[in-house]
Short mmCIF file of C-alpha atoms and ligand atoms in Angstrom, two decimals:
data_model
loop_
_atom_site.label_atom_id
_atom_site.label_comp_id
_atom_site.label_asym_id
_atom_site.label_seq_id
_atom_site.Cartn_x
_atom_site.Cartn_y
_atom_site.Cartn_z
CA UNK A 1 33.92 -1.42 -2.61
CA UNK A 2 30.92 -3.43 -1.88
CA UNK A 3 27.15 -3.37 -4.02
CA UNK A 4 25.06 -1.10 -2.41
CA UNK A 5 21.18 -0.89 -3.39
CA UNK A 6 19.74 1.48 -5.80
CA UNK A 7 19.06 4.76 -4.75
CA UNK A 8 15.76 5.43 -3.87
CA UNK A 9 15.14 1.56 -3.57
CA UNK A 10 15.09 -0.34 -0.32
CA UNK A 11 15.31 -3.26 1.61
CA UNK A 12 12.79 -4.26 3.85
CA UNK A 13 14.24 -5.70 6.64
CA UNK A 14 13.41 -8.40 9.56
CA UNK A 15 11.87 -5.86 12.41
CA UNK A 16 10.58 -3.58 9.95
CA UNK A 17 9.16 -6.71 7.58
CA UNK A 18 6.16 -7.35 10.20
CA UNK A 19 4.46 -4.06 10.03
CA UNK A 20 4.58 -4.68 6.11
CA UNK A 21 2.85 -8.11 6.73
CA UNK A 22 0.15 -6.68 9.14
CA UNK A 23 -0.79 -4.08 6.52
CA UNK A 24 -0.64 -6.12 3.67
CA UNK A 25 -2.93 -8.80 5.98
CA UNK A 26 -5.66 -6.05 7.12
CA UNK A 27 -5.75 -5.24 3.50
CA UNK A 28 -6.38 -8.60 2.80
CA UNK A 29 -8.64 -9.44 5.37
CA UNK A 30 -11.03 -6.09 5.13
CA UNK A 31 -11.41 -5.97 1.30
CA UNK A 32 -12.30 -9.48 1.05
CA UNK A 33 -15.47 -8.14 3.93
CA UNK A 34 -16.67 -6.17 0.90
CA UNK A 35 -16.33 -8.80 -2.11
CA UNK A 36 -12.56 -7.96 -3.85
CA UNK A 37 -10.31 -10.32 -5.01
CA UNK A 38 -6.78 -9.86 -5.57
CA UNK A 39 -5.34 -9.72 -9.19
CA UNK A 40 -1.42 -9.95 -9.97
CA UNK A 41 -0.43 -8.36 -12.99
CA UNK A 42 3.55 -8.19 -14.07
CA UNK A 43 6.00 -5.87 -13.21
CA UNK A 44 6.41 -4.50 -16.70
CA UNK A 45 4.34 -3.61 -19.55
CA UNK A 46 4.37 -2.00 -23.07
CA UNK A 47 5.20 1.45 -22.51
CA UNK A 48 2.36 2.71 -24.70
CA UNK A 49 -0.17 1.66 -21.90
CA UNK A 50 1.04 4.01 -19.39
CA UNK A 51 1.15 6.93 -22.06
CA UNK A 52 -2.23 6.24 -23.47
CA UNK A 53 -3.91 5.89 -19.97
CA UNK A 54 -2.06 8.20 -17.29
CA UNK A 55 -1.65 11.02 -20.25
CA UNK A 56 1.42 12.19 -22.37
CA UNK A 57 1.50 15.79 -20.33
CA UNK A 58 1.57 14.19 -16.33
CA UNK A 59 4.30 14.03 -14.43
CA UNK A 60 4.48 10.72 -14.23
CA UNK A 61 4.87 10.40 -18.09
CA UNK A 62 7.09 13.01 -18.49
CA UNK A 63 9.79 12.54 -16.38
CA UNK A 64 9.18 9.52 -13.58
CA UNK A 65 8.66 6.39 -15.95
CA UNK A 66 11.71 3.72 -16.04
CA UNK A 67 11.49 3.20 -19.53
CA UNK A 68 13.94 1.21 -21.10
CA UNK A 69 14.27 -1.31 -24.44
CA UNK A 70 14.58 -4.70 -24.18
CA UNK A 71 16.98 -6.93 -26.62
CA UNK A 72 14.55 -7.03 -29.00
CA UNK A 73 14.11 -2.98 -29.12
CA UNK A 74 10.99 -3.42 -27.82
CA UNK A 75 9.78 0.07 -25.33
CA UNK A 76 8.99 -1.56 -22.00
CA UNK A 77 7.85 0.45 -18.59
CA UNK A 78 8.61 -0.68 -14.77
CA UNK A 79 4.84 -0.48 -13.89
CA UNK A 80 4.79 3.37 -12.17
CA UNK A 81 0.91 2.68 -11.11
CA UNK A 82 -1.71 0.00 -10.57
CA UNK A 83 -4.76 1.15 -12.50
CA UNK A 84 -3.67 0.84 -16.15
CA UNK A 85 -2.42 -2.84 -15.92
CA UNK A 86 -5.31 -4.12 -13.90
CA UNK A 87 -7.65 -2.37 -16.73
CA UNK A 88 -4.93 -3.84 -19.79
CA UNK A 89 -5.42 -7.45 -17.74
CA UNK A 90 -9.30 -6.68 -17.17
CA UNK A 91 -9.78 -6.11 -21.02
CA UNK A 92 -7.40 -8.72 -22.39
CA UNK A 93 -9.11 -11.46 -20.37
CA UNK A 94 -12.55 -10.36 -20.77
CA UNK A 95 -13.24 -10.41 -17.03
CA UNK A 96 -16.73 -7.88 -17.73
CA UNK A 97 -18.05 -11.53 -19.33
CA UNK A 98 -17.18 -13.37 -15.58
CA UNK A 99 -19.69 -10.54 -13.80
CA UNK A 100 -20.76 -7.38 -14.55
CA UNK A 101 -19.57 -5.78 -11.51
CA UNK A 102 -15.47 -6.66 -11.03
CA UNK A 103 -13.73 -5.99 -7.82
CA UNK A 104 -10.25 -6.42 -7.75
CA UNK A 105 -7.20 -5.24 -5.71
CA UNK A 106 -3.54 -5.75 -6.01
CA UNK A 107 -0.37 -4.92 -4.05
CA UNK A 108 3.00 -4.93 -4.61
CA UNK A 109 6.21 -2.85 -5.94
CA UNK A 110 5.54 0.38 -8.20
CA UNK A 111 8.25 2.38 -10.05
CA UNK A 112 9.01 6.04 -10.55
CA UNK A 113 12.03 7.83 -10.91
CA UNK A 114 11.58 10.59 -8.34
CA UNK A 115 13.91 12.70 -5.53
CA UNK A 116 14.37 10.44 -3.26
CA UNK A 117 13.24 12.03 0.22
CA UNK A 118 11.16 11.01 3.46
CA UNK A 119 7.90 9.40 1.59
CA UNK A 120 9.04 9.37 -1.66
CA UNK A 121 10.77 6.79 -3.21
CA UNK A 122 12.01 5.31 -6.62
CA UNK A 123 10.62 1.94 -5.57
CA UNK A 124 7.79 1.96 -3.27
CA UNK A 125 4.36 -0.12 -2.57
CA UNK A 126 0.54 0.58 -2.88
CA UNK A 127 -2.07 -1.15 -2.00
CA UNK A 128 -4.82 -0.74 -4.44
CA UNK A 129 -8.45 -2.07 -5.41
CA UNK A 130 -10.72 -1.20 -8.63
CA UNK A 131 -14.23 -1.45 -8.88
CA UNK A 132 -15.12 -1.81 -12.83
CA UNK A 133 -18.86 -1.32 -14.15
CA UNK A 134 -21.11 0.81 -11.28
CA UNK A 135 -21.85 4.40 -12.01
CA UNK A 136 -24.11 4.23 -9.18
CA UNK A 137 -22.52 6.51 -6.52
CA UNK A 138 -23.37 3.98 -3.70
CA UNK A 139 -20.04 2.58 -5.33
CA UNK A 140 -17.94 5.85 -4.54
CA UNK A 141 -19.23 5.52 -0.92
CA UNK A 142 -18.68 2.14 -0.56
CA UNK A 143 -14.92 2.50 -1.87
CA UNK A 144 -14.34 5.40 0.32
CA UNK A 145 -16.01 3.27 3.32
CA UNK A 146 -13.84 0.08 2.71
CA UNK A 147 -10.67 2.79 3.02
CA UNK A 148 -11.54 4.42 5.97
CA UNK A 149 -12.51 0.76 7.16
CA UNK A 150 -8.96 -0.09 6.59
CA UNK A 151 -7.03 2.82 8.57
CA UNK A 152 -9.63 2.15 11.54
CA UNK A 153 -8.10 -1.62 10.91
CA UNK A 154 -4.78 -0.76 10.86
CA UNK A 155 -4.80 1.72 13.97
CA UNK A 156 -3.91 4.92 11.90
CA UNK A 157 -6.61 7.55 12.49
CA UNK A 158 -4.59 11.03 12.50
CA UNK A 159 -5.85 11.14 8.60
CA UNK A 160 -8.52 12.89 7.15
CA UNK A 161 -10.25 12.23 3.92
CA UNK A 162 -10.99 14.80 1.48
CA UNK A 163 -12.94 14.90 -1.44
CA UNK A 164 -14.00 16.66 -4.81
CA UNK A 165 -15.33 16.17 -8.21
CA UNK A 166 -13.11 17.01 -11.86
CA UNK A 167 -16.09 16.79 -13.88
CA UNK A 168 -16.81 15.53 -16.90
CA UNK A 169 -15.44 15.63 -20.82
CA UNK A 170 -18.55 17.53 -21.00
CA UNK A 171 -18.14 20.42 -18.29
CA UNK A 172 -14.06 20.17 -17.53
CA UNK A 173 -13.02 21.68 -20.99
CA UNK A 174 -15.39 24.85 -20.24
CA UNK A 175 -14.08 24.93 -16.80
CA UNK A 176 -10.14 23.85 -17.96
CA UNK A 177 -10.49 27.34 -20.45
CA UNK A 178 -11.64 29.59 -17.77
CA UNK A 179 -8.57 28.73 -15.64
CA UNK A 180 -6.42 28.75 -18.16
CA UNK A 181 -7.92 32.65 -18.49
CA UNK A 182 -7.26 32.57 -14.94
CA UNK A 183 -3.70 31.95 -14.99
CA UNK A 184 -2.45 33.91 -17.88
CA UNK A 185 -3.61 36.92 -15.70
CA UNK A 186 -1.01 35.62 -12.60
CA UNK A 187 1.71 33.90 -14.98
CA UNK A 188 4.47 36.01 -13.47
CA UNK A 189 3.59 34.74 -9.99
CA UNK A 190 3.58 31.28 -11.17
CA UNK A 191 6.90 28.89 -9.90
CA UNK A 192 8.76 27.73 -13.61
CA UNK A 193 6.66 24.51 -13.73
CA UNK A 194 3.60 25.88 -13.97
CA UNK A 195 4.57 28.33 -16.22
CA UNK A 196 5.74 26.06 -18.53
CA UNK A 197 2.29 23.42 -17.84
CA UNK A 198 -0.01 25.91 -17.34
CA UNK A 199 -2.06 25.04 -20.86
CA UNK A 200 -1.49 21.45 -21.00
CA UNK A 201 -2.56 20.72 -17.49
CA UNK A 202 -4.01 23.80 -15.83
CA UNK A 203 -5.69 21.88 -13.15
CA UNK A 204 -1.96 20.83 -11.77
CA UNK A 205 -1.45 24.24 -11.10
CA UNK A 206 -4.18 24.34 -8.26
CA UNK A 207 -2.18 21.56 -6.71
CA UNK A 208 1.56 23.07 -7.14
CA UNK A 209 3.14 22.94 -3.57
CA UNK A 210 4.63 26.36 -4.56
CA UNK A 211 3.66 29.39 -2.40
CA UNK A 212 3.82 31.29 -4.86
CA UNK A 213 1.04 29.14 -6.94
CA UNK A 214 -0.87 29.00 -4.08
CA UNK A 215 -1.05 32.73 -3.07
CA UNK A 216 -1.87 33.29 -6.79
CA UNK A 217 -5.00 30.64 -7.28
CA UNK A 218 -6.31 31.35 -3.98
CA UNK A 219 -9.83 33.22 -5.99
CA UNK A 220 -9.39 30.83 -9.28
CA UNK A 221 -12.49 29.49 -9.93
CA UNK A 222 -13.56 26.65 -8.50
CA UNK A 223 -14.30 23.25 -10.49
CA UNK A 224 -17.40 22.74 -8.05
CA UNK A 225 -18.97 25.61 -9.57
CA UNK A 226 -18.82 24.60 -13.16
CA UNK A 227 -19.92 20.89 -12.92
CA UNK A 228 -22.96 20.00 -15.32
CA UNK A 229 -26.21 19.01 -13.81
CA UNK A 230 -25.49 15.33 -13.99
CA UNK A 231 -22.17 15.59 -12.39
CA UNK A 232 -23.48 17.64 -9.54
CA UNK A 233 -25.83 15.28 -8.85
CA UNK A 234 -23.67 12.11 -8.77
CA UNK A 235 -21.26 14.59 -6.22
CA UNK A 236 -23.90 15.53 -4.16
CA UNK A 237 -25.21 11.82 -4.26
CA UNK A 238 -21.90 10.92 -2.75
CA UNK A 239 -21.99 13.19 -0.23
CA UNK A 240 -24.95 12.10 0.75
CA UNK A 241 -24.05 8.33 0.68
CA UNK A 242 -21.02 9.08 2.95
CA UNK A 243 -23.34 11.12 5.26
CA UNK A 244 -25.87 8.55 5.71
CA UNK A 245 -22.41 5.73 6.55
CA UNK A 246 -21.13 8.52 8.76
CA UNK A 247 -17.65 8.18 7.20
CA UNK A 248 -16.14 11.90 8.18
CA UNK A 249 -14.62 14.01 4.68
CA UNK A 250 -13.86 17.70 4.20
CA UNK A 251 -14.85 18.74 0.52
CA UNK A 252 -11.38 20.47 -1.02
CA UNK A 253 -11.98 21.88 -4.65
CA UNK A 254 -8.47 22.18 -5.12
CA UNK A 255 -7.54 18.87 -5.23
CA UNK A 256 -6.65 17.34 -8.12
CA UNK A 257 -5.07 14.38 -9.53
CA UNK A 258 -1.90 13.98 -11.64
CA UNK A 259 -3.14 11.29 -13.84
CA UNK A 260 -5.49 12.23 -16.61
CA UNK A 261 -8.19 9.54 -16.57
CA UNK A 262 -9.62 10.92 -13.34
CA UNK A 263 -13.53 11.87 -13.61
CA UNK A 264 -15.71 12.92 -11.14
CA UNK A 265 -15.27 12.15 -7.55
CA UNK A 266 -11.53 12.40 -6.81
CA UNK A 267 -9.85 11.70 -3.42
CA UNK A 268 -7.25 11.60 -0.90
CA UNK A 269 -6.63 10.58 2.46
CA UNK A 270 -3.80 13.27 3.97
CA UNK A 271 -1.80 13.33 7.34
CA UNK A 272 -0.23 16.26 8.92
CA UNK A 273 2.53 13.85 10.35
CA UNK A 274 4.87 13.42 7.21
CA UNK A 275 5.15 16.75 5.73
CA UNK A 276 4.97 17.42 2.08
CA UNK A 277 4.32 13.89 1.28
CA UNK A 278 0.80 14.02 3.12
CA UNK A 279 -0.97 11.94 0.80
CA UNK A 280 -0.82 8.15 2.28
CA UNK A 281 -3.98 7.53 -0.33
CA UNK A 282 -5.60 8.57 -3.08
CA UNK A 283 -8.21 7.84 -6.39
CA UNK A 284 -11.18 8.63 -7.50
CA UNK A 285 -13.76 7.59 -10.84
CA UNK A 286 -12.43 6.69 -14.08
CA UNK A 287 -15.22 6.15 -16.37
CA UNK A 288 -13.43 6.10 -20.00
CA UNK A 289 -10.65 4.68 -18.84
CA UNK A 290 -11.84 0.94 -20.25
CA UNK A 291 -13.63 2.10 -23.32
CA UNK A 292 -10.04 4.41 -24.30
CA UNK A 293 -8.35 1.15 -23.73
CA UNK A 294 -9.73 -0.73 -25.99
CA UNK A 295 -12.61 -2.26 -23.96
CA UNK A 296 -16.20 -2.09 -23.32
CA UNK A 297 -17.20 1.56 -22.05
CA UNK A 298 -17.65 0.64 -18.68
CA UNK A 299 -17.11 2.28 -15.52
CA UNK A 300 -14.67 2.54 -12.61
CA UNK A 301 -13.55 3.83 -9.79
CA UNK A 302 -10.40 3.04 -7.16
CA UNK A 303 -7.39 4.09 -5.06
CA UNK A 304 -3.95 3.18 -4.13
CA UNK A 305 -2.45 3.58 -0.75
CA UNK A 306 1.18 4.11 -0.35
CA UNK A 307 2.10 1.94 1.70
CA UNK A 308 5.83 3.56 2.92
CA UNK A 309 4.12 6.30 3.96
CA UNK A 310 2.27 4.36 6.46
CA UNK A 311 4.62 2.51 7.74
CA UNK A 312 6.43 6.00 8.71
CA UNK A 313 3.24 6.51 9.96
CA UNK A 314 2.79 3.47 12.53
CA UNK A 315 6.56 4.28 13.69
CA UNK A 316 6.39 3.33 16.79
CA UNK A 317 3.96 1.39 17.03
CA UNK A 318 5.79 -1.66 15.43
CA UNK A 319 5.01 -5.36 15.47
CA UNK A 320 7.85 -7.40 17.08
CA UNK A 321 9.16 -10.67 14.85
CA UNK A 322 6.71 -14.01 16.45
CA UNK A 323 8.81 -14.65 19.73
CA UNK A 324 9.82 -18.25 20.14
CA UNK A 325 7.61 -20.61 22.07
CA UNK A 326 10.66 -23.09 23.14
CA UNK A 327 14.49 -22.21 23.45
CA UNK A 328 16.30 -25.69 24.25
CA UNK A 329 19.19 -25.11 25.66
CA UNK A 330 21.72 -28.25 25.27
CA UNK A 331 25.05 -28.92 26.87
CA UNK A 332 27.60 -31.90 25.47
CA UNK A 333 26.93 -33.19 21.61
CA UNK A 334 25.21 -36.10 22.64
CA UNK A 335 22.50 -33.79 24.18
CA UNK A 336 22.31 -31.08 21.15
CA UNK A 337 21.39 -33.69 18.67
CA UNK A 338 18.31 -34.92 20.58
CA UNK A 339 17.74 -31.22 21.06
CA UNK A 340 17.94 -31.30 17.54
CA UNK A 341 15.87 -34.02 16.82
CA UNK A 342 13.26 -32.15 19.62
CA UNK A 343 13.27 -29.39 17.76
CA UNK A 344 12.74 -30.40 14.13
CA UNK A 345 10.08 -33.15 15.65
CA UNK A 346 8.67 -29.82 17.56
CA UNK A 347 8.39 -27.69 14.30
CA UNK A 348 6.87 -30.14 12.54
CA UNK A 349 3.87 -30.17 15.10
CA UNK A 350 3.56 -26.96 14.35
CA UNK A 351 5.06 -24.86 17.01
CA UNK A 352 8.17 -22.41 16.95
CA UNK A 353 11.50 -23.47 18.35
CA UNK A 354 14.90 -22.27 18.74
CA UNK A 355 18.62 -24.04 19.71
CA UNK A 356 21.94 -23.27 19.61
CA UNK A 357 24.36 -23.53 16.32
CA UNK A 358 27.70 -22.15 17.48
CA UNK A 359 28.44 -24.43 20.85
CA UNK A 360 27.88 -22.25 23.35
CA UNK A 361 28.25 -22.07 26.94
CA UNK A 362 25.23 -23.33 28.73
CA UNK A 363 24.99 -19.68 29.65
CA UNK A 364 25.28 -18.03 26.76
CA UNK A 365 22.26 -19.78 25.22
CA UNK A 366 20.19 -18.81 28.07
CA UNK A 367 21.33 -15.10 27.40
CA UNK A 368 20.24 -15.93 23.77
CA UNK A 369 16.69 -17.51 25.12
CA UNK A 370 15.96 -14.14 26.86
CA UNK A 371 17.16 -12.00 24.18
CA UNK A 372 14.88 -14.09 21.53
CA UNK A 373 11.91 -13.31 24.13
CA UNK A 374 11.30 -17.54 24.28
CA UNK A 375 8.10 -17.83 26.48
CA UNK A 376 9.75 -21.59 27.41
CA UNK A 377 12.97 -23.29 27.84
CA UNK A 378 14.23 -26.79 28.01
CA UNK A 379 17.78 -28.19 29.39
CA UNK A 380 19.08 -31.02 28.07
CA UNK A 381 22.49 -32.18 29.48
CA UNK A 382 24.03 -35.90 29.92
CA UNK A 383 21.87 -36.18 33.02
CA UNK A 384 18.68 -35.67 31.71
CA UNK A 385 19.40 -38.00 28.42
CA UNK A 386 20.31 -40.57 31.51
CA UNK A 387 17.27 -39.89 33.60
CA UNK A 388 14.83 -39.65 30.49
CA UNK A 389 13.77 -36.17 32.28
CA UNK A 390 14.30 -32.55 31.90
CA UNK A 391 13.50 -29.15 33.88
CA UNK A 392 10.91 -27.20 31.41
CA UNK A 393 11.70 -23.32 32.56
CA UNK A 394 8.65 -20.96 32.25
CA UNK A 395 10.47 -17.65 31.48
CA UNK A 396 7.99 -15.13 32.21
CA UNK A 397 7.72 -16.55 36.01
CA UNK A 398 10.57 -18.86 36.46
CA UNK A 399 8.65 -21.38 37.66
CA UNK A 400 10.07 -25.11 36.42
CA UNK A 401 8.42 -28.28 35.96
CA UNK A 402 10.03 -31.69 35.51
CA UNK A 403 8.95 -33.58 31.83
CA UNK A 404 9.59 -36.88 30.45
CA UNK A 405 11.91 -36.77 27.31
CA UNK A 406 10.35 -39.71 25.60
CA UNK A 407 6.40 -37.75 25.79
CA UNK A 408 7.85 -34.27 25.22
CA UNK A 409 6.94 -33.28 21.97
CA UNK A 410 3.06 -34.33 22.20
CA UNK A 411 3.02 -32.48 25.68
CA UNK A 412 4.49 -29.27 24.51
CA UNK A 413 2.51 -29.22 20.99
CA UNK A 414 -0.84 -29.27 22.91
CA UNK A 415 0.37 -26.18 25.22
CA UNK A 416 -1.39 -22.86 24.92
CA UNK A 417 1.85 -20.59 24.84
P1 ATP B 1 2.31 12.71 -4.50
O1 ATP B 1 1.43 13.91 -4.68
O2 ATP B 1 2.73 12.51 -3.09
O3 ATP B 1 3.42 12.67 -5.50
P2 ATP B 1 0.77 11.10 -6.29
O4 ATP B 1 -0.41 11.93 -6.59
O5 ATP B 1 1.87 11.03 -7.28
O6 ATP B 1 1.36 11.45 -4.83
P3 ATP B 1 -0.63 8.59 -6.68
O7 ATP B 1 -0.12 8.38 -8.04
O8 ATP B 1 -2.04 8.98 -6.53
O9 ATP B 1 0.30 9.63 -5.90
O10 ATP B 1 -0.33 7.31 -5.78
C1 ATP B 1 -1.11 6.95 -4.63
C2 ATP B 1 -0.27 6.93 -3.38
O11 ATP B 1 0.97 6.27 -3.58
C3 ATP B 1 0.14 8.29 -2.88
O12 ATP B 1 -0.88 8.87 -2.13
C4 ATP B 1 1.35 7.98 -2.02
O13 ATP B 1 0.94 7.54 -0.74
C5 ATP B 1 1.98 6.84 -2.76
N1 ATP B 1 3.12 7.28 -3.57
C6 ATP B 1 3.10 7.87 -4.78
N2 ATP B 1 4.35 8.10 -5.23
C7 ATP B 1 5.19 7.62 -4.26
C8 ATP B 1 6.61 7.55 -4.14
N3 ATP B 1 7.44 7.98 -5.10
N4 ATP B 1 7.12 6.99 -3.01
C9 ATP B 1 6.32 6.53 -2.04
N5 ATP B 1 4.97 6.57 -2.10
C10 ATP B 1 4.40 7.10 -3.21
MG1 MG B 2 3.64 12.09 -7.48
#
């Protein structure tokens, strides 16, 4: 039987490889407009990180790492988020020392041992960026701007952004009781999960995807109502920021996060179009994150986009593999090495060129020419090596033009095709 892929880990195939470029460009291209730089951390780290900064009682923790020991019993983690490593890599190198504002993004492969299902993956990307050392909530609105700057980018605007604020250590423990009081009231309506995390993480139960957990918190109180004066302030201050930037947000009170170094403003960009998994983005503050990690008590804030989920979402609208510019078509072996030698002579100048390999009928390769979408071919047979000339074939019109051999490959390099 032959090696098939891991489950829940895929390939990312020619076709299907340019919408990942595009998105992974755009990203590029509109958080360097607003001062980020990319960082590259590895793939794995010391399991301890992810316990110490996502929280022993998440979901992640609990059940989704890919945790295994290395040959020198060492406890090692496939990275199953972004946040942690860039902040382990922000405080090991000292980067607060560089400038006291950091902006930083990253992208590439995350890891967690989930269902596999439309969405949801046990390998799958994000897209992510981290602003380290602004409390000032201009900083929420700018991060949320840059985001919604990016989907506008990208052509995906069937998503809405929602917002809310967790608090503080100094108001969520007050609030965290009073739902646990809450929920001891509706246990028996609660699905087996929440019954079991209810007191650990009471706050996951307002985001259960249960009915049943739904129906039952619909009048539990709300976090909004129980933020302290300086938290309220720094929520309302983001509202207001966003306002002002006319960047569009519902507040939803139920939303919470499932890592536990979320403070404050928390968010997520949903869709309607991919059904349970309809968050394509999501973040919010982090304030002690740095200081619980061992460096300076500084604060942050970020996101991570999945970036699966929207490539389910631009479906349809995929980008094509870069059509060729040139098919030459060549009949005899005399004739398909200078094609050859056109070609490689061709590429080198910087311009994208196709032959045939397999020896081919004449019309066979230009069967191949149409199907490759070549804007131009060329047909070289013993005539035209005699004659020093060849017909140049415009496919979109079929209009042909006679061109000297020996001045070909300066001619067709300076063509706008
Ligand atoms: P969900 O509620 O869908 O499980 P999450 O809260 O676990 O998401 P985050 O940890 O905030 O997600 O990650 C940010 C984004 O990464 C998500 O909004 C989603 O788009 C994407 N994402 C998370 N887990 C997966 C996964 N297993 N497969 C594909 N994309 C994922
Ligand atoms: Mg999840």
């Amino acid at each position: 039987m032959s090696i098939t892929a891991i489950k829940g880990m895929n390939d990312i195939l020619p076709g299907e490889v340019e919408t990942w470029q595009f998105l992974e460009q755009s990203a590029r291209d509109v958080f360097g407009l607003y001062g980020f730089s990319e960082i590259r951390t590895p793939i794995a780290e010391k399991t301890e990180l992810f316990c110490r900064s996502i929280g022993e009682t998440t979901d992640i923790v609990e059940k989704e790492m890919y945790t295994f020991n290395d040959k020198s019993e060492k406890s090692l983690t496939l990275r199953p988020e972004g946040t942690a490593p860039v902040m382990r890599s922000f405080i090991q190198n000292r980067l607060h020392n560089l400038d006291p504002v950091s902006k930083l993004f990253y992208l590439g492969p995350m890891f967690r041992y989930e269902r596999p299902q439309k969405g949801r993956y046990r390998q799958f990307h994000q897209i992510g960026a981290e602003v380290i050392g602004v409390e000032d909530a201009k900083i929420d609105a700018q991060v949320l701007a840059m985001l919604h700057q990016y989907f506008v980018r990208v052509g995906i605007e069937s998503v809405s952004l929602q917002i809310n604020s967790l608090g503080c250590p100094d108001c969520r423990p007050g609030y965290r009781q009073k739902l646990i009081g809450y929920l001891e009231l509706c246990l028996d309506n609660l699905c087996a999960d929440c019954q079991r995390r209810y007191q650990t993480n009471p706050l996951r139960v307002l985001d259960c995807k249960a009915a049943g957990c739904q129906a039952a918190t619909l009048d539990a109180p709300s976090v909004l109502e129980h933020l302290c004066s300086p938290c309220n302030d720094h929520f309302s201050q983001v509202k207001h920021y966003l306002n002002i930037l006319q960047i569009p947000f519902i507040v939803n009170s139920r939303m919470v996060r499932g890592l536990d170094y979320y403070v404050r403003t928390t968010f997520e960009m949903v869709t309607d179009q991919l059904g349970s998994q309809n968050a394509v983005a999501a973040g919010g503050r982090y304030d002690g994150l740095v200081e619980s990690l061992g460096g300076p008590a500084l604060p942050g804030i970020g996101f991570a986009i999945g970036l699966e989920r929207l490539v389910l979402m631009k479906g349809e609208q995929r980008i094509g593999a870069a059509m060729p510019q040139l098919f030459i078509a060549a009949i005899g072996t005399e004739a398909a090495e200078r094609a050859f030698v056109l070609m490689s002579q061709l590429q080198v100048a910087g311009v994208r060129v196709e032959m045939d390999y397999l020896g081919k009928s004449l019309k066979a390769q230009m069967r191949r020419a149409n199907k490759l979408n070549a804007a131009f071919t060329l047909i070289l047979g013993e005539e035209e090596l005699g004659t020093g000339q060849a017909q140049l074939k415009n496919m979109s019109d079929s209009t042909q033009s006679l061109v000297a051999l020996d001045a070909f490959v300066e001619f067709f390099a300076k063509k706008q095709v």
